[in-house]
Short mmCIF file of C-alpha atoms and ligand atoms in Angstrom, two decimals:
data_model
loop_
_atom_site.label_atom_id
_atom_site.label_comp_id
_atom_site.label_asym_id
_atom_site.label_seq_id
_atom_site.Cartn_x
_atom_site.Cartn_y
_atom_site.Cartn_z
CA UNK A 1 13.08 -11.01 39.78
CA UNK A 2 11.87 -12.35 36.47
CA UNK A 3 11.09 -9.73 33.83
CA UNK A 4 7.54 -9.62 32.43
CA UNK A 5 8.71 -11.12 29.12
CA UNK A 6 10.27 -14.12 30.88
CA UNK A 7 6.94 -15.22 32.33
CA UNK A 8 5.03 -14.86 29.04
CA UNK A 9 4.28 -18.01 27.12
CA UNK A 10 5.36 -18.33 23.50
CA UNK A 11 1.88 -17.56 22.18
CA UNK A 12 1.86 -14.26 24.05
CA UNK A 13 5.39 -13.46 22.80
CA UNK A 14 4.18 -14.04 19.22
CA UNK A 15 1.11 -11.82 19.76
CA UNK A 16 3.19 -9.01 21.31
CA UNK A 17 6.01 -9.45 18.77
CA UNK A 18 3.52 -9.20 15.83
CA UNK A 19 4.52 -11.76 13.17
CA UNK A 20 3.25 -9.52 10.36
CA UNK A 21 5.52 -6.64 11.36
CA UNK A 22 7.90 -7.66 14.17
CA UNK A 23 8.92 -4.94 16.59
CA UNK A 24 10.65 -4.51 19.95
CA UNK A 25 12.29 -7.17 22.08
CA UNK A 26 9.27 -9.50 21.76
CA UNK A 27 9.66 -9.24 17.98
CA UNK A 28 13.34 -10.18 18.20
CA UNK A 29 12.63 -13.15 20.47
CA UNK A 30 9.83 -14.34 18.21
CA UNK A 31 12.05 -14.15 15.10
CA UNK A 32 14.84 -16.09 16.78
CA UNK A 33 12.32 -18.78 17.75
CA UNK A 34 10.89 -18.85 14.20
CA UNK A 35 14.41 -19.37 12.82
CA UNK A 36 14.21 -22.74 14.57
CA UNK A 37 10.49 -23.56 14.41
CA UNK A 38 10.21 -22.92 10.62
CA UNK A 39 13.25 -25.11 9.82
CA UNK A 40 11.30 -28.27 8.90
CA UNK A 41 8.72 -26.67 6.59
CA UNK A 42 11.42 -24.50 4.98
CA UNK A 43 13.82 -27.39 4.36
CA UNK A 44 11.01 -29.52 2.92
CA UNK A 45 10.07 -26.73 0.52
CA UNK A 46 13.66 -25.81 -0.48
CA UNK A 47 14.25 -29.48 -1.36
CA UNK A 48 11.69 -28.99 -4.17
CA UNK A 49 13.91 -26.40 -5.89
CA UNK A 50 16.86 -27.14 -8.17
CA UNK A 51 19.56 -24.71 -7.14
CA UNK A 52 22.52 -24.00 -9.41
CA UNK A 53 26.02 -22.63 -8.89
CA UNK A 54 25.98 -18.84 -9.15
CA UNK A 55 22.23 -18.49 -8.45
CA UNK A 56 21.06 -15.05 -7.40
CA UNK A 57 18.35 -15.59 -4.76
CA UNK A 58 15.96 -13.33 -2.85
CA UNK A 59 13.99 -14.21 0.30
CA UNK A 60 11.00 -11.89 0.85
CA UNK A 61 9.88 -11.39 4.46
CA UNK A 62 13.28 -12.75 5.56
CA UNK A 63 12.40 -12.30 9.27
CA UNK A 64 15.20 -13.74 11.43
CA UNK A 65 17.36 -14.57 8.38
CA UNK A 66 17.67 -18.37 8.74
CA UNK A 67 16.07 -19.07 5.33
CA UNK A 68 18.78 -16.94 3.68
CA UNK A 69 21.40 -19.20 5.26
CA UNK A 70 19.56 -22.35 4.20
CA UNK A 71 19.42 -21.09 0.59
CA UNK A 72 23.13 -20.17 0.66
CA UNK A 73 23.96 -23.69 1.92
CA UNK A 74 22.06 -25.23 -0.99
CA UNK A 75 23.81 -23.04 -3.57
CA UNK A 76 27.13 -23.86 -1.91
CA UNK A 77 26.34 -27.60 -2.16
CA UNK A 78 26.02 -27.35 -5.98
CA UNK A 79 29.15 -25.28 -6.58
CA UNK A 80 28.65 -21.98 -4.75
CA UNK A 81 29.36 -18.55 -6.18
CA UNK A 82 25.82 -17.25 -5.69
CA UNK A 83 24.35 -14.30 -3.86
CA UNK A 84 21.42 -14.23 -1.41
CA UNK A 85 19.42 -11.07 -0.72
CA UNK A 86 16.81 -10.65 1.98
CA UNK A 87 14.06 -8.07 2.09
CA UNK A 88 11.62 -7.29 4.90
CA UNK A 89 9.47 -4.27 5.79
CA UNK A 90 10.25 -4.55 9.53
CA UNK A 91 13.38 -2.80 10.86
CA UNK A 92 13.63 -5.44 13.61
CA UNK A 93 13.50 -8.26 11.04
CA UNK A 94 16.18 -6.56 8.92
CA UNK A 95 18.42 -6.11 11.98
CA UNK A 96 17.88 -9.73 13.11
CA UNK A 97 18.58 -11.07 9.59
CA UNK A 98 21.75 -8.98 9.37
CA UNK A 99 22.95 -10.26 12.73
CA UNK A 100 22.15 -13.87 11.79
CA UNK A 101 24.12 -13.58 8.52
CA UNK A 102 26.82 -11.17 9.62
CA UNK A 103 29.81 -13.09 8.23
CA UNK A 104 28.26 -13.66 4.78
CA UNK A 105 27.20 -10.01 4.55
CA UNK A 106 30.74 -8.94 5.42
CA UNK A 107 32.05 -11.33 2.77
CA UNK A 108 29.72 -9.75 0.18
CA UNK A 109 27.65 -12.87 -0.57
CA UNK A 110 24.46 -11.65 1.17
CA UNK A 111 22.64 -8.39 1.76
CA UNK A 112 19.47 -7.31 3.56
CA UNK A 113 17.25 -4.40 2.51
CA UNK A 114 14.30 -2.94 4.38
CA UNK A 115 11.36 -2.58 1.97
CA UNK A 116 7.84 -3.87 1.39
CA UNK A 117 7.03 -6.51 -1.19
CA UNK A 118 4.76 -3.98 -2.94
CA UNK A 119 7.77 -2.04 -4.12
CA UNK A 120 10.91 -4.16 -4.34
CA UNK A 121 14.08 -2.08 -4.73
CA UNK A 122 15.55 -4.29 -7.47
CA UNK A 123 15.65 -4.01 -11.27
CA UNK A 124 13.50 -6.30 -13.44
CA UNK A 125 14.68 -9.94 -13.77
CA UNK A 126 17.29 -9.60 -10.99
CA UNK A 127 16.88 -13.10 -9.49
CA UNK A 128 17.04 -16.75 -10.51
CA UNK A 129 15.12 -17.86 -7.41
CA UNK A 130 12.77 -15.92 -5.12
CA UNK A 131 11.33 -17.46 -1.94
CA UNK A 132 8.94 -16.41 0.77
CA UNK A 133 8.31 -18.43 3.94
CA UNK A 134 5.39 -17.79 6.32
CA UNK A 135 5.06 -14.21 5.08
CA UNK A 136 2.49 -14.21 2.26
CA UNK A 137 -0.33 -14.33 4.87
CA UNK A 138 0.35 -10.67 5.63
CA UNK A 139 1.00 -9.17 2.20
CA UNK A 140 -1.19 -6.27 1.11
CA UNK A 141 -3.10 -6.61 -2.17
CA UNK A 142 -1.86 -10.15 -3.02
CA UNK A 143 -2.35 -9.92 -6.84
CA UNK A 144 -0.40 -6.67 -6.99
CA UNK A 145 2.34 -7.89 -4.62
CA UNK A 146 2.75 -11.05 -6.71
CA UNK A 147 3.04 -9.02 -9.91
CA UNK A 148 5.87 -7.13 -8.22
CA UNK A 149 7.53 -10.47 -7.29
CA UNK A 150 7.18 -11.71 -10.89
CA UNK A 151 8.85 -8.51 -12.13
CA UNK A 152 12.11 -9.29 -10.28
CA UNK A 153 12.30 -12.99 -11.31
CA UNK A 154 14.20 -13.57 -14.57
CA UNK A 155 12.38 -15.40 -17.40
CA UNK A 156 12.65 -19.12 -16.60
CA UNK A 157 13.43 -18.32 -12.95
CA UNK A 158 11.37 -19.65 -10.05
CA UNK A 159 9.31 -18.34 -7.14
CA UNK A 160 8.51 -20.51 -4.12
CA UNK A 161 5.73 -19.48 -1.74
CA UNK A 162 5.84 -21.52 1.49
CA UNK A 163 3.16 -21.65 4.20
CA UNK A 164 2.54 -24.11 7.00
CA UNK A 165 -1.22 -23.82 6.55
CA UNK A 166 -3.46 -23.65 3.46
CA UNK A 167 -7.25 -23.43 3.28
CA UNK A 168 -8.95 -26.81 3.66
CA UNK A 169 -12.14 -28.02 5.33
CA UNK A 170 -10.54 -29.82 8.31
CA UNK A 171 -8.49 -27.01 9.86
CA UNK A 172 -8.54 -26.80 13.69
CA UNK A 173 -10.92 -24.24 15.21
CA UNK A 174 -7.99 -22.36 16.72
CA UNK A 175 -6.27 -22.07 13.33
CA UNK A 176 -9.52 -20.86 11.71
CA UNK A 177 -10.03 -18.28 14.46
CA UNK A 178 -6.48 -16.95 13.99
CA UNK A 179 -6.98 -16.67 10.23
CA UNK A 180 -10.13 -14.61 10.80
CA UNK A 181 -8.82 -12.55 13.74
CA UNK A 182 -5.61 -11.51 11.98
CA UNK A 183 -7.20 -11.35 8.51
CA UNK A 184 -4.55 -13.68 7.06
CA UNK A 185 -4.51 -14.62 3.38
CA UNK A 186 -4.85 -18.41 3.48
CA UNK A 187 -6.01 -19.92 0.17
CA UNK A 188 -6.78 -23.30 -1.36
CA UNK A 189 -4.06 -24.88 -3.55
CA UNK A 190 -6.06 -24.02 -6.70
CA UNK A 191 -6.47 -20.42 -5.60
CA UNK A 192 -2.69 -20.04 -5.09
CA UNK A 193 -2.02 -21.51 -8.52
CA UNK A 194 -4.52 -19.15 -10.23
CA UNK A 195 -3.15 -16.17 -8.35
CA UNK A 196 0.45 -16.88 -9.43
CA UNK A 197 -0.53 -17.61 -13.02
CA UNK A 198 -2.56 -14.40 -13.10
CA UNK A 199 0.40 -12.43 -11.75
CA UNK A 200 2.82 -13.23 -14.56
CA UNK A 201 4.13 -16.73 -13.82
CA UNK A 202 3.80 -18.96 -16.90
CA UNK A 203 3.07 -22.04 -14.83
CA UNK A 204 2.48 -22.76 -11.13
CA UNK A 205 2.29 -26.00 -9.14
CA UNK A 206 1.10 -26.53 -5.57
CA UNK A 207 3.04 -29.12 -3.56
CA UNK A 208 1.40 -30.51 -0.40
CA UNK A 209 3.17 -32.44 2.32
CA UNK A 210 1.18 -35.51 3.35
CA UNK A 211 0.19 -35.62 7.02
CA UNK A 212 0.60 -31.85 7.45
CA UNK A 213 -1.11 -28.62 6.38
CA UNK A 214 2.06 -27.41 4.61
CA UNK A 215 2.03 -25.98 1.09
CA UNK A 216 4.77 -24.86 -1.27
CA UNK A 217 3.57 -23.18 -4.44
CA UNK A 218 6.19 -23.01 -7.18
CA UNK A 219 5.82 -20.48 -9.98
CA UNK A 220 7.98 -20.53 -13.11
CA UNK A 221 8.40 -17.11 -14.74
C1 SAM B 1 5.98 -14.83 10.41
S1 SAM B 1 7.41 -13.91 9.96
C2 SAM B 1 8.34 -15.16 9.06
C3 SAM B 1 9.79 -14.82 8.98
C4 SAM B 1 10.67 -15.83 8.23
N1 SAM B 1 10.38 -15.84 6.82
C5 SAM B 1 10.55 -17.20 8.83
O1 SAM B 1 10.08 -18.12 8.13
O2 SAM B 1 10.87 -17.38 10.01
C6 SAM B 1 6.77 -12.89 8.62
C7 SAM B 1 7.78 -11.89 8.08
O3 SAM B 1 7.23 -11.30 6.89
C8 SAM B 1 7.48 -9.92 6.94
N2 SAM B 1 6.49 -9.19 6.11
C9 SAM B 1 5.16 -9.12 6.32
N3 SAM B 1 4.59 -8.33 5.39
C10 SAM B 1 5.59 -7.89 4.59
C11 SAM B 1 5.63 -7.01 3.47
N4 SAM B 1 4.52 -6.40 3.02
N5 SAM B 1 6.83 -6.78 2.88
C12 SAM B 1 7.96 -7.36 3.37
N6 SAM B 1 7.98 -8.17 4.44
C13 SAM B 1 6.81 -8.45 5.04
C14 SAM B 1 7.36 -9.57 8.42
O4 SAM B 1 7.95 -8.33 8.72
C15 SAM B 1 8.06 -10.76 9.07
O5 SAM B 1 9.44 -10.55 9.22
#
């Protein structure tokens, strides 16, 4: 007999798994699916960043851990020798990220820590590059959370905030309803730029991908 989860559609799995704080077996399944479904927007956004050999990188809201691997591949392609950390407030996300990146963690080139963005367990200026993909929607007190992100980026380092939807007049009704229902932070490009510049980044730029609702906001510390 099929289990209840096997007859649920993907939308129901996402609702039950809770993308803002994944839990349980639905959470695990959702994260594994997101590792695949977020590949295109993540790769587009990571292509905007100049990675360097030896970069220390952090992915906030690392979820299923695939972004950590994509960052490590990019550092490897320019000479390697870097380190990629992941942080997430969900125990299920931390466990899924650790499983996804088991070999690199064993080799000492990655680590995953369970914590919220509001209080990152890293010293000031620890990272050359910090990313967050499809996670900012859920962050508490965005100005304060972004000040905490800016604290851990070294001067001259970069932060990349990636989302597959930003606020614009022509969003589908279903997307608008989800933004309202789940109280997601979805801003206009100018609002993202002001928020980052007000949080301690010297300069921010919003990149939009034509033909999509994707945004990547890059802040330079
Ligand atoms: C929609 S999932 C995206 C996961 C992954 N970045 C990806 O692109 O597939 C959002 C992730 O952000 C994490 N998250 C949400 N709020 C957070 C917070 N305050 N601090 C740390 N992580 C958070 C969630 O636990 C979840 O793993």
